[in-house]
Amino acid sequence: MATIVISMFPEEGHLIPSFKLGKRLKAQGHQVYYLALADFEAYVRSQGFDYLALLPEEFPLGFRAQQIERIATTSGRSFLREVSHTAFYRALCQTVLEPQNSIKASLLEVGADLCLIDGFMAPLSLMVRHMGIAVVSLSININLPQAANYPPVVTNIIPDTTPASPSKASMAWKFSGIAVKVTNLLVGFNFQKALTKVATHFGFPADLIVPAALFPRLRPQLEIPEIVLCPQAFDFPRPNVEQGIFYCEPSIDLDRQEAAFDWAQIDPSKPLIFCTLGSQSHIYKQSRRFFQTVIDTLREHPEWQLIMALGSKFQAHEFHAVPANVQLLQWASVEQILPRASVMITHGGVGAVKECLYFNLPMLVFPGNRDQPGYAARVVYHGLGLMGAMAKVSAQSLATMLTDVIQNPSFKQRVTEMGAEFRALEAAMPALELIQSKLPNSRTVAS
């Protein structure tokens, strides 16, 4: 039995996709801890894992709720600082540079044999590897480096075989780089410079740090291999997959401890539409209008029915003229609803998209920010659904899109084919095999 510590970026959308892998490691007899902010302790423990505190003084219990409130109520530079987690990333970089720090002490105390660390938390990966502990980078996002005819994941560009496509992708990477630099200036923190400082402090070469469309990342290499929790079939084609990058299973956790959904008001004879903008629906400035547009659409189409998960910052009473064929909830278990749904309306978060594919469910994707445009583009590229604009969609245009996806059998055929590959990889568990191959036969940890 080994002691494995998992540490994910401090958002629900990063934490939840790791649970399936964590449970599989526990089932193999390993002791699994989660190193996470205090706000996630209760959720981590409810899933059956042990817990280690991450930066408890800097981010005490209640921080996440306050951050969500700030995201919902601020704009401009303040908004950017919150959604980019500038304070967290800065604190993480500063902490790992301290010779004796709370993270190192926790890892030594539990005798960590291996750490699975979110790809967005590269500063922690570098410190842990320097300690002599095996590290595997765990990416729920497709945050890969630039490649020919491979657009950055923050754009909705769809590559093709035309001569202009590689140039279009290359130009998108240039604009993405400019956007990263502008963001750094606006938030007053250079993420790549800070990560490079951490790398050189621990004796790693500066060129180990490379830019990416989201946070800076480690160059693909074998010392800290990277598991991408997404089958390669969903990605755009890459000229080659670099050594050290391993596309694996989608890691869909069907055993999360969630309240049972009440199906009493759902008519099994009508097509069911499920709509959610994820756990952070409040960060999209158009989300309130968008939710109302979806409601208005269903009011004109009583032959359909809708379950809408609003998120923590919206209440059902805030929306008007809600028809009887619409149920408004703050949260709903997608694992219970998706198997019965006909189509999902989503913001394009990678977790939601993977769950749709796992359950053979076509999508209408209205991307918000970050990497969501890239996943929406992949949905369209593979014929798995349609893409729209959250700020521009009308009830009439949404109804047209829903009719197309529900009635056109090609969408169902393509998601069924992709879903079969997702489920096959889930059963094969390549990520579990890779992780266990990295466990040392004998542990030697530097203090």
Short mmCIF file of N, CA and C in Angstrom, two decimals, residues 5 26 47 51-52 90 100 121 148 185 188 195 199 211 219 241 251 254 275 283 305 384 391 393 398 408 439 447:
data_model
loop_
_atom_site.label_atom_id
_atom_site.label_comp_id
_atom_site.label_asym_id
_atom_site.label_seq_id
_atom_site.Cartn_x
_atom_site.Cartn_y
_atom_site.Cartn_z
N VAL A 5 -1.12 11.55 -2.38
CA VAL A 5 -1.74 12.83 -2.07
C VAL A 5 -2.18 13.48 -3.39
N LYS A 26 -7.94 4.16 -4.02
CA LYS A 26 -8.33 3.60 -2.71
C LYS A 26 -8.70 2.12 -2.85
N GLN A 47 -16.71 12.25 0.36
CA GLN A 47 -16.43 11.29 -0.70
C GLN A 47 -15.55 10.14 -0.23
N TYR A 51 -7.98 14.15 4.53
CA TYR A 51 -7.83 15.57 4.15
C TYR A 51 -6.57 16.16 4.77
N LEU A 52 -5.87 16.97 3.98
CA LEU A 52 -4.75 17.78 4.44
C LEU A 52 -5.04 19.24 4.08
N ARG A 90 -0.18 33.38 -6.36
CA ARG A 90 0.92 34.13 -5.74
C ARG A 90 1.32 33.50 -4.41
N GLN A 100 11.03 25.77 5.04
CA GLN A 100 10.13 24.97 5.87
C GLN A 100 8.74 25.56 5.74
N MET A 121 -1.23 23.78 -11.08
CA MET A 121 -0.49 24.03 -9.83
C MET A 121 0.95 23.56 -9.96
N ALA A 148 1.23 22.64 -34.72
CA ALA A 148 0.78 23.05 -36.05
C ALA A 148 -0.70 22.72 -36.25
N LEU A 185 -0.62 42.17 -16.76
CA LEU A 185 -0.49 43.60 -16.43
C LEU A 185 -1.68 44.08 -15.61
N GLY A 188 -1.57 42.62 -12.11
CA GLY A 188 -0.35 42.96 -11.37
C GLY A 188 0.47 41.76 -10.96
N LEU A 195 6.42 31.31 -11.99
CA LEU A 195 6.65 29.87 -12.09
C LEU A 195 8.09 29.57 -12.50
N ALA A 199 10.93 27.26 -10.62
CA ALA A 199 11.68 26.19 -11.30
C ALA A 199 13.18 26.33 -11.08
N PRO A 211 4.72 28.69 -22.13
CA PRO A 211 3.40 29.32 -22.09
C PRO A 211 2.34 28.37 -22.61
N ARG A 219 6.93 22.04 -19.55
CA ARG A 219 7.15 21.44 -20.86
C ARG A 219 6.94 19.93 -20.76
N VAL A 241 1.90 13.53 -30.38
CA VAL A 241 1.68 13.71 -28.95
C VAL A 241 3.04 13.62 -28.26
N SER A 251 -12.64 9.73 -16.58
CA SER A 251 -12.76 9.77 -15.12
C SER A 251 -14.09 10.37 -14.68
N LEU A 254 -19.47 8.12 -11.10
CA LEU A 254 -20.90 7.83 -11.02
C LEU A 254 -21.35 7.52 -9.61
N CYS A 275 -30.37 21.90 -18.58
CA CYS A 275 -29.59 23.12 -18.79
C CYS A 275 -28.84 23.49 -17.52
N ILE A 283 -20.40 33.82 -12.85
CA ILE A 283 -19.26 34.57 -13.39
C ILE A 283 -19.51 35.06 -14.81
N GLN A 305 -39.70 19.41 -22.08
CA GLN A 305 -39.62 19.75 -20.66
C GLN A 305 -38.17 20.00 -20.28
N LEU A 384 -20.93 16.52 -32.54
CA LEU A 384 -21.58 16.08 -31.30
C LEU A 384 -22.67 17.03 -30.83
N ALA A 391 -24.65 35.54 -25.25
CA ALA A 391 -25.14 36.91 -25.20
C ALA A 391 -26.11 37.24 -26.33
N VAL A 393 -28.17 34.71 -28.21
CA VAL A 393 -29.21 33.75 -28.55
C VAL A 393 -30.59 34.29 -28.17
N LEU A 398 -32.87 29.58 -30.31
CA LEU A 398 -32.62 28.44 -29.44
C LEU A 398 -33.57 27.30 -29.78
N ASN A 408 -32.33 15.50 -35.57
CA ASN A 408 -31.32 15.03 -36.52
C ASN A 408 -30.58 13.83 -35.93
N LEU A 439 4.86 4.60 -8.82
CA LEU A 439 5.11 4.44 -7.39
C LEU A 439 6.49 3.85 -7.16
N SER A 447 14.19 16.30 3.14
CA SER A 447 13.48 17.26 4.01
C SER A 447 13.74 18.68 3.59
#
